Tab-separated table of C-alpha atoms in Angstrom:
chain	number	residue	atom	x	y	z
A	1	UNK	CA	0.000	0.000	0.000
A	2	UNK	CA	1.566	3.272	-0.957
A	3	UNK	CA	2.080	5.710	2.009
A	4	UNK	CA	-0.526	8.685	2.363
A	5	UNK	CA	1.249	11.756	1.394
A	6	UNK	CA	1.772	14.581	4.063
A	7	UNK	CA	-0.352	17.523	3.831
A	8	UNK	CA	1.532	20.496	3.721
A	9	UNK	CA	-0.373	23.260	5.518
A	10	UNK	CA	-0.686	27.067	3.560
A	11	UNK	CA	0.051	30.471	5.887
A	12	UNK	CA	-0.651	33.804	4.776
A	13	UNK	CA	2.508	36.192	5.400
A	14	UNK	CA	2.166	39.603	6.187
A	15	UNK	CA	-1.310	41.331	5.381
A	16	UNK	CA	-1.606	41.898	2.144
A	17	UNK	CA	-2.751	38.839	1.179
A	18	UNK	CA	0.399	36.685	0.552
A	19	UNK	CA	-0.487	32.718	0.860
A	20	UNK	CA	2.946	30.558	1.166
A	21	UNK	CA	3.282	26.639	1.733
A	22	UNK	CA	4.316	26.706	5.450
A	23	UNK	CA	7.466	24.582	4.076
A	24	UNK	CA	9.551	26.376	1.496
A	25	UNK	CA	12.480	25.214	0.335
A	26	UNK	CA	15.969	27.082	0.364
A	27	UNK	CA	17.531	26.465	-3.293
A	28	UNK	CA	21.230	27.973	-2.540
A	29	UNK	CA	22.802	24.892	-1.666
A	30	UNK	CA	21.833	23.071	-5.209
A	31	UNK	CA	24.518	25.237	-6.834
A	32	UNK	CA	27.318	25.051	-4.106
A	33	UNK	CA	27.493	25.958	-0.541
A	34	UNK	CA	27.097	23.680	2.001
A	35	UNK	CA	28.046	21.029	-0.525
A	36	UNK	CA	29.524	20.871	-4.035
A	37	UNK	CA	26.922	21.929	-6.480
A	38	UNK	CA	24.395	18.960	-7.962
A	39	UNK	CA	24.435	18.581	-11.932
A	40	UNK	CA	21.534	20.824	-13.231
A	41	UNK	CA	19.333	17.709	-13.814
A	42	UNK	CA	19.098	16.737	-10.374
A	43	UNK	CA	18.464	19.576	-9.208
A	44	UNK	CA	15.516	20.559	-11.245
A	45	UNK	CA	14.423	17.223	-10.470
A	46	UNK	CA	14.583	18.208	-6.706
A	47	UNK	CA	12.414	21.561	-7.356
A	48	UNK	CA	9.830	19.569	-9.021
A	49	UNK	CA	9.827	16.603	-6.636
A	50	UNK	CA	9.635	19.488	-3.603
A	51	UNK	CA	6.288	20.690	-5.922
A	52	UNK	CA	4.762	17.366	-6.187
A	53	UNK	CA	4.924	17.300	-2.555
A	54	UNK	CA	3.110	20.435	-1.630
A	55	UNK	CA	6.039	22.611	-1.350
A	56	UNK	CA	5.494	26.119	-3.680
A	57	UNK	CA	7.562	28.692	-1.537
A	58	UNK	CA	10.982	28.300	-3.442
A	59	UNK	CA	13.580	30.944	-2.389
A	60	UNK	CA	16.647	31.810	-4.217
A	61	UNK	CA	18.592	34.944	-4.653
A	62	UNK	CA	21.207	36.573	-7.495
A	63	UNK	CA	24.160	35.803	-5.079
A	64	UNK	CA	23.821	32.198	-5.091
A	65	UNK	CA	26.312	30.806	-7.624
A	66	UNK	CA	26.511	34.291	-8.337
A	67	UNK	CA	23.232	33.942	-10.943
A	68	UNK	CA	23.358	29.903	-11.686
A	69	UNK	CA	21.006	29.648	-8.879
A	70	UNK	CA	18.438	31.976	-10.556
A	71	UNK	CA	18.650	30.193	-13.814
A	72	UNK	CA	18.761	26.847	-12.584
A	73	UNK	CA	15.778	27.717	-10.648
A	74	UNK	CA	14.123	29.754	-13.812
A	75	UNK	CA	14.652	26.167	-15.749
A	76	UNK	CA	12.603	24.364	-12.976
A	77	UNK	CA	9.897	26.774	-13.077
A	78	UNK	CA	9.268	26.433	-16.848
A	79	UNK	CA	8.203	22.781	-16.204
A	80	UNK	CA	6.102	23.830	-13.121
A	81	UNK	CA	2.340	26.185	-13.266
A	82	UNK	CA	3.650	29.583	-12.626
A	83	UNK	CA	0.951	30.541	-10.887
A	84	UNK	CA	1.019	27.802	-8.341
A	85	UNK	CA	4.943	28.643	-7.339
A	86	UNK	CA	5.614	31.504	-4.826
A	87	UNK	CA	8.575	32.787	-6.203
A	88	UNK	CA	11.000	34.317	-3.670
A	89	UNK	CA	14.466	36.225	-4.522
A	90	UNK	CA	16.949	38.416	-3.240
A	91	UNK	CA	19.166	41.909	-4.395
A	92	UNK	CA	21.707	44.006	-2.687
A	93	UNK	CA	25.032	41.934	-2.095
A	94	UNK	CA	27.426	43.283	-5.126
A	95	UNK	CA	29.983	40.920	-3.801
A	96	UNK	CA	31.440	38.889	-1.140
A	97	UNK	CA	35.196	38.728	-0.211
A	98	UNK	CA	36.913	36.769	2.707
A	99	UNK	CA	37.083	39.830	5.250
A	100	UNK	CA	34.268	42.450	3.393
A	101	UNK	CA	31.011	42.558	1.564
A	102	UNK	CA	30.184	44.628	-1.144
A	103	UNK	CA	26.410	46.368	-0.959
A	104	UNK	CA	24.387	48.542	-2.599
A	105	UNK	CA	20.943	49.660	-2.084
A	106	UNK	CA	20.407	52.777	-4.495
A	107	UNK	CA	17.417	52.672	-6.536
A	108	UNK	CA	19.288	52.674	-9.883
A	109	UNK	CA	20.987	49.027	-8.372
A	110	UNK	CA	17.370	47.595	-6.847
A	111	UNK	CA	16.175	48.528	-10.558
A	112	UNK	CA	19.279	46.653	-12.296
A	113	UNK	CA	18.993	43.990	-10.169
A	114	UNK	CA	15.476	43.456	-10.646
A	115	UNK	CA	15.302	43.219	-14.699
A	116	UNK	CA	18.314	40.816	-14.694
A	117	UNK	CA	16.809	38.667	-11.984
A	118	UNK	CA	13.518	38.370	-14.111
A	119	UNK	CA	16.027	37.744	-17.370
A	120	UNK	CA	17.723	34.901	-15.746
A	121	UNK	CA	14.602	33.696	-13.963
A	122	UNK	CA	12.346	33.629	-16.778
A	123	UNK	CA	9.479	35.113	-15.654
A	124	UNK	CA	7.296	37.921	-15.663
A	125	UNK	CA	7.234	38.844	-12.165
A	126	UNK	CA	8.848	38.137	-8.651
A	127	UNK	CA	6.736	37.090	-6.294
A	128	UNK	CA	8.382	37.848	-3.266
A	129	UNK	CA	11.762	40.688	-3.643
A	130	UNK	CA	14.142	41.046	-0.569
A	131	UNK	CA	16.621	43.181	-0.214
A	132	UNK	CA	19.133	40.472	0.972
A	133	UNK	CA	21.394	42.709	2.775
A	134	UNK	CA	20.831	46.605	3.822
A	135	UNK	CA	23.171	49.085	2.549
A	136	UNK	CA	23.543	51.509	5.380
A	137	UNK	CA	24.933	54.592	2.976
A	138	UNK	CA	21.385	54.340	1.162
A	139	UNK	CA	18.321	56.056	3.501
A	140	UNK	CA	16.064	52.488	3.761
A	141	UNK	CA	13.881	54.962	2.448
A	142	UNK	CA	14.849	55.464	-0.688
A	143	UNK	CA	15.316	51.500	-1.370
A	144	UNK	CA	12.215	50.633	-0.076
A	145	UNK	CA	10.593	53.591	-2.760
A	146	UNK	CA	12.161	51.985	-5.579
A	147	UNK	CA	11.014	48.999	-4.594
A	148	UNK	CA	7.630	50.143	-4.582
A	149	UNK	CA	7.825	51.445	-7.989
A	150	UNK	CA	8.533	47.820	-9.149
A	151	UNK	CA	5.523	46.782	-7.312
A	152	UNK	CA	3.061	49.355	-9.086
A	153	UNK	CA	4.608	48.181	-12.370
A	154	UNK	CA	3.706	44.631	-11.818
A	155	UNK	CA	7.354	43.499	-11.498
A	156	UNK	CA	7.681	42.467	-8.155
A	157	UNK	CA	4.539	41.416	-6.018
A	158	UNK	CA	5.664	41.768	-2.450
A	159	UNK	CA	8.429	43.195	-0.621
A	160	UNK	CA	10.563	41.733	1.629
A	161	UNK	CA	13.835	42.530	3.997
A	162	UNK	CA	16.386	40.253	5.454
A	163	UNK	CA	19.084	40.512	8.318
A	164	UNK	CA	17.303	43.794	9.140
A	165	UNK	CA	17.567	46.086	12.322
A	166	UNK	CA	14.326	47.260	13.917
A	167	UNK	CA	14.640	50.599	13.259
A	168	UNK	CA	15.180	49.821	9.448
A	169	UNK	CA	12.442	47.681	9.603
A	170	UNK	CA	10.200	50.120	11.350
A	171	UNK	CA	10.804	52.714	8.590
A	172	UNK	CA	10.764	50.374	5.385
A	173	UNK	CA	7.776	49.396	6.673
A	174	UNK	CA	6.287	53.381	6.715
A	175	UNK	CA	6.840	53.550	3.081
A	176	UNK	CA	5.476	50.349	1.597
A	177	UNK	CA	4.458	47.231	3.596
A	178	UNK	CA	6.744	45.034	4.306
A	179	UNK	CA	5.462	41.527	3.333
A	180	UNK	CA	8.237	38.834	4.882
A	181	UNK	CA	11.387	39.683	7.038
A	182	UNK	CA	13.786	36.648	6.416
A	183	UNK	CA	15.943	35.793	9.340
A	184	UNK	CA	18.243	33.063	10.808
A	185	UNK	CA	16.194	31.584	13.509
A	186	UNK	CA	16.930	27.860	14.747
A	187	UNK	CA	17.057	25.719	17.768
A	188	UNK	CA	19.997	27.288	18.159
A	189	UNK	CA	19.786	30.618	17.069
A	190	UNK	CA	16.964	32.617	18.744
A	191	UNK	CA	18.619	36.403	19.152
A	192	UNK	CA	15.965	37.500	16.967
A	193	UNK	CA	13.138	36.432	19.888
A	194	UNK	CA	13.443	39.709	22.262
A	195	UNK	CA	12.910	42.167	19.277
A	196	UNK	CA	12.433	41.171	16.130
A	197	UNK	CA	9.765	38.656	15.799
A	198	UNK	CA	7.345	41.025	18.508
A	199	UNK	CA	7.920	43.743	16.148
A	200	UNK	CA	6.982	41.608	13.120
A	201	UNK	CA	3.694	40.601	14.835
A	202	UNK	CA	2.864	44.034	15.907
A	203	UNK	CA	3.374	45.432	11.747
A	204	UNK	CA	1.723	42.793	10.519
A	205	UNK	CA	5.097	41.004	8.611
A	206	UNK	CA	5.815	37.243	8.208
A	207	UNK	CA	9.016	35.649	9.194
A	208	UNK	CA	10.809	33.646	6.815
A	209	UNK	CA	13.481	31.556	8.989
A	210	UNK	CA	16.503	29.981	6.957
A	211	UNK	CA	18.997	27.805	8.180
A	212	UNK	CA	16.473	26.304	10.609
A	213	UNK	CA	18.057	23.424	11.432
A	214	UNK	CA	21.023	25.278	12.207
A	215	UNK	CA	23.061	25.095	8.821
A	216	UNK	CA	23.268	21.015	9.540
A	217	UNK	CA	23.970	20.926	12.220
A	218	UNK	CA	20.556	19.067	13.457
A	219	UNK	CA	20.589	16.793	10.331
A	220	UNK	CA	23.681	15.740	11.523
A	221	UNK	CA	26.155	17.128	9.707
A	222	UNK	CA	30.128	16.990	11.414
A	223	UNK	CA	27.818	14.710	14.313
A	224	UNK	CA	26.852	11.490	12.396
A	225	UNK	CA	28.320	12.289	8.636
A	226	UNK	CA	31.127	14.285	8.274
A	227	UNK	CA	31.066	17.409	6.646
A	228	UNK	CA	30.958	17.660	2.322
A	229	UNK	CA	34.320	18.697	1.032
A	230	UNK	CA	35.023	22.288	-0.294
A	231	UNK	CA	31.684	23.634	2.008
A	232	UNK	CA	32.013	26.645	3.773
A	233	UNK	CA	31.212	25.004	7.060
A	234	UNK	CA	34.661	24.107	7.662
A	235	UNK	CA	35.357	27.531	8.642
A	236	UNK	CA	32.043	28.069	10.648
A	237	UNK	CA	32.910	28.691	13.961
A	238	UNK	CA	29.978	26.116	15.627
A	239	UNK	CA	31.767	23.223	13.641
A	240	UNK	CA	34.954	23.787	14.737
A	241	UNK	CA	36.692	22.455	17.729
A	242	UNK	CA	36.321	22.788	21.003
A	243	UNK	CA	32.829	24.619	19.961
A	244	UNK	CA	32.044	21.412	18.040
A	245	UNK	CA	32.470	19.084	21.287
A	246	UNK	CA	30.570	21.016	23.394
A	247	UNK	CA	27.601	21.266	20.470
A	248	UNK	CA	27.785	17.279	20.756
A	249	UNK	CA	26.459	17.710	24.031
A	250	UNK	CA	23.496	19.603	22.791
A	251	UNK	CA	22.908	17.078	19.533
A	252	UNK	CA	23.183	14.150	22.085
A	253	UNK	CA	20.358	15.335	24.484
A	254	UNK	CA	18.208	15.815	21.249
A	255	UNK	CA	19.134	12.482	20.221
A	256	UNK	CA	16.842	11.121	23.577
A	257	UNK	CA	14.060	13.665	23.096
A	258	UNK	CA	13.804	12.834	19.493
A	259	UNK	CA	13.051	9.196	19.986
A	260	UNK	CA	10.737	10.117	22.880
A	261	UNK	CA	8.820	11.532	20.145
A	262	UNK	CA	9.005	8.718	17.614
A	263	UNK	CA	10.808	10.820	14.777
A	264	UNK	CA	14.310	12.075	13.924
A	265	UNK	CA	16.356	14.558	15.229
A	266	UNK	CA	15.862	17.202	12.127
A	267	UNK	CA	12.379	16.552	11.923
A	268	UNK	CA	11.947	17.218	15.667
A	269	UNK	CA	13.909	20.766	15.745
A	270	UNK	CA	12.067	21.726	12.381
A	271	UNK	CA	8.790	21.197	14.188
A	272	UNK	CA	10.385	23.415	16.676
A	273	UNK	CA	10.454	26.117	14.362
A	274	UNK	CA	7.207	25.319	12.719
A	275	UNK	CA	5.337	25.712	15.730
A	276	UNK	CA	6.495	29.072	16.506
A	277	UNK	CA	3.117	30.424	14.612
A	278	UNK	CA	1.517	30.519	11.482
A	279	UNK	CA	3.166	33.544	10.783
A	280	UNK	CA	6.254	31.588	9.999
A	281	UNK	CA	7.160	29.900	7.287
A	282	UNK	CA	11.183	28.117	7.406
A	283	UNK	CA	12.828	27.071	3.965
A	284	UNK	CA	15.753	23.975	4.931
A	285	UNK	CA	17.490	23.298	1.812
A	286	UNK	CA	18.523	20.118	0.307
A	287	UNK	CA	20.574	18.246	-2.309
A	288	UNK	CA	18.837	15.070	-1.102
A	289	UNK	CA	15.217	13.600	-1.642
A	290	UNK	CA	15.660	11.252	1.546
A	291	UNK	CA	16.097	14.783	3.018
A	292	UNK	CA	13.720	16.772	1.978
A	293	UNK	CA	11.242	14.078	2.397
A	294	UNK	CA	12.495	13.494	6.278
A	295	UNK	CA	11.759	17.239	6.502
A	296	UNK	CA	7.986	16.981	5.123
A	297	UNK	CA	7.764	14.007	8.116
A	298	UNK	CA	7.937	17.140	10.645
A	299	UNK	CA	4.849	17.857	10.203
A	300	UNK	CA	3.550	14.609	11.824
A	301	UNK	CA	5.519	15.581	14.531
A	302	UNK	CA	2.888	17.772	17.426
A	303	UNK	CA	4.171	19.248	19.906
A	304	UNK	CA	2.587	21.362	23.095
A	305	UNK	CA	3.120	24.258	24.359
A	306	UNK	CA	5.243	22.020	27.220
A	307	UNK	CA	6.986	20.152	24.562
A	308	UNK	CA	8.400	23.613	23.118
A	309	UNK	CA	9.132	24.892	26.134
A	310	UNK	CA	10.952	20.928	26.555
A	311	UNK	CA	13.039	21.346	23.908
A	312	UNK	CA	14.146	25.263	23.967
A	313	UNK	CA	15.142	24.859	27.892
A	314	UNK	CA	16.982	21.086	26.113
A	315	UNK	CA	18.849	23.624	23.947
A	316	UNK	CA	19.750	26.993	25.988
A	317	UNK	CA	20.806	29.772	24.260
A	318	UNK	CA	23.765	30.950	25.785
A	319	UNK	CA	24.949	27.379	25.960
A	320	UNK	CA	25.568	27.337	21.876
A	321	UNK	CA	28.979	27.656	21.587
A	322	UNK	CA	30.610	29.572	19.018
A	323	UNK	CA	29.054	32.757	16.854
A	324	UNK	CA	26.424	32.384	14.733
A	325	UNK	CA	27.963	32.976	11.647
A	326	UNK	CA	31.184	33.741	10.038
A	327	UNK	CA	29.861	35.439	7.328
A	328	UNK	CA	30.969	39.041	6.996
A	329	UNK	CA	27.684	40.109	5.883
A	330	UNK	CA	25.530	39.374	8.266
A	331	UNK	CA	28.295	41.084	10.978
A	332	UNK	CA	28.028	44.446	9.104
A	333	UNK	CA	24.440	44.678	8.704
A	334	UNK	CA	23.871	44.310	11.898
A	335	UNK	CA	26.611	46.412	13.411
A	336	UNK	CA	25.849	49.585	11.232
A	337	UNK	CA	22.345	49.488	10.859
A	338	UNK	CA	20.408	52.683	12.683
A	339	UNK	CA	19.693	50.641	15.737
A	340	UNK	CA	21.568	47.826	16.294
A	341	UNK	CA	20.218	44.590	17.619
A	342	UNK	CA	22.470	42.883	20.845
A	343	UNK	CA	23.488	40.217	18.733
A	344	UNK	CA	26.690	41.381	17.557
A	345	UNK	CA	28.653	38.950	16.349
């Protein structure tokens, strides 16, 4: 007898009407990343089996690959109904070196960036436009008002932000609404708890977490596999180490709470983040259908309000050792943006 497929639940972010599978998928990692990037047959074949399965939130951005991840992602979406795919991507990051980033937020950029990313996507319209990293020389006013331009024309749907400071947020938000913020939020990464996600709920704005099982590390990765060659993950300072051993600690104690639920230990901290409201709407990435599939099973997975609270106080905070990140990026938004958040990295 052939197993009953899961039903994937839809959420509505922000309020202007946005409807999202409350599972999207991350594409970055099917052109290089986390692992060495899959032939461009597989992973088309990935989108579409991700479709098949209820999954139409697909989120990409012109920094991934830089570009191949648009087109590879443009290719899948000409064998998929257009209108059935919630189309997500991301402008702003010019370029990324080992010690700096590169960003730009002018309108005359945010225009550029838009055109090519419809070129190499194929499509008519974006469904969902971040600005995937702000550029604090550029008044957040004046990006956000370009933005909205491309929004009357029909080019981009809805707006969205990501790695954002409150204050930025707060503003954006005065000039057009501001339909997603997209955020690292995981098990074990939850800075964005005290400020962010209350402000989100008070405007009105979805949350869009990525990396929610914390880059791997709850699927596994450096614990029971070790890591892919030539991935960036090598360098990430929660897989290295003495950081490393004491995040065993952590995976082990999941390990027991995991089986006291009857499912895995991926599937158990991405019903962790899909139970933080229907507001939120996570997008793991894959390279793997046994994975993707595994993270579909979360959704059998219920959990109470004592159950999250179980597993949060399993996983404390301020016992995560290491930074966050060791992307440059993510340090410099945050540290120059009008009102920095605590989390400085």
């Amino acid at each position: 007898m052939a197993e009953e497929q899961t039903l994937i639940p839809r959420v509505k972010l922000g309020s202007q009407g946005f409807e999202v599978s409350k599972l999207g998928f991350g594409c970055m990692g099917l052109t290089g990343a986390y692992n060495a990037p899959v032939p461009e047959e597989v992973g088309i074949s990935i989108i579409k089996y991700a479709f098949n399965k209820g999954i139409t939130f697909f989120d990409t951005s012109d920094i991934y690959g830089p570009y191949t991840n648009e087109v590879l992602v443009g290719k899948a979406l000409k064998e998929l109904p257009r209108e059935k795919i919630q189309l997500a991507t991301k402008f702003g990051i010019v370029e990324i070196g080992s010690n700096k980033i590169e960003v730009n937020g002018t309108p005359e950029y945010v225009r550029s960036c838009c055109e090519a990313s419809l070129k190499r996507l194929n499509v008519d319209y974006i469904d969902l436009y971040y600005q995937h990293r702000i550029d604090t020389t550029v008044p957040i006013e004046d990006t956000i008002g370009e933005l909205k331009k491309l929004v009357e024309e029909g080019k981009v749907k809805y707006i969205g932000l990501s790695e954002a400071s409150p204050d930025t947020i707060r503003r954006a938000h005065a000039v057009h609404p501001i339909t997603a913020l997209q955020m690292e939020w995981s098990l074990w990464t939850r800075d964005i708890e005290d400020e962010i996600i209350p402000l989100c709920r008070e405007l009105g704005i979805g949350i869009v977490p990525y990396s929610p099982l914390g880059r791997g590390f709850f699927g596994g990765k450096a614990i029971v596999e070790s890591l892919p060659a030539n991935t960036f993950l090598e360098s990430h300072p929660r897989f290295q180490g003495e950081n490393l051993e004491r995040n065993k600690i952590l995976y082990a104690q999941m390990e027991k709470l995991a089986k006291k639920h009857g499912c895995t230990i991926p599937q158990l901290a991405l019903a962790w983040v899909l139970h933080q409201g229907d507001d939120v709407a996570p997008i793991p990435g894959t390279t793997k259908i046994k994975n993707l599939d595994n993270n579909i099973g979360s959704f059998k997975v219920k959990l109470s309000n004592e159950d999250l609270k179980e597993i949060s106080d399993l996983v404390p905070i301020n016992e995560v050792a290491g930074d966050r990140t060791h992307d440059v990026f993510i340090r410099c938004s945050w540290k120059f943006a009008n009102t920095p958040l605590k989390i400085e990295n």
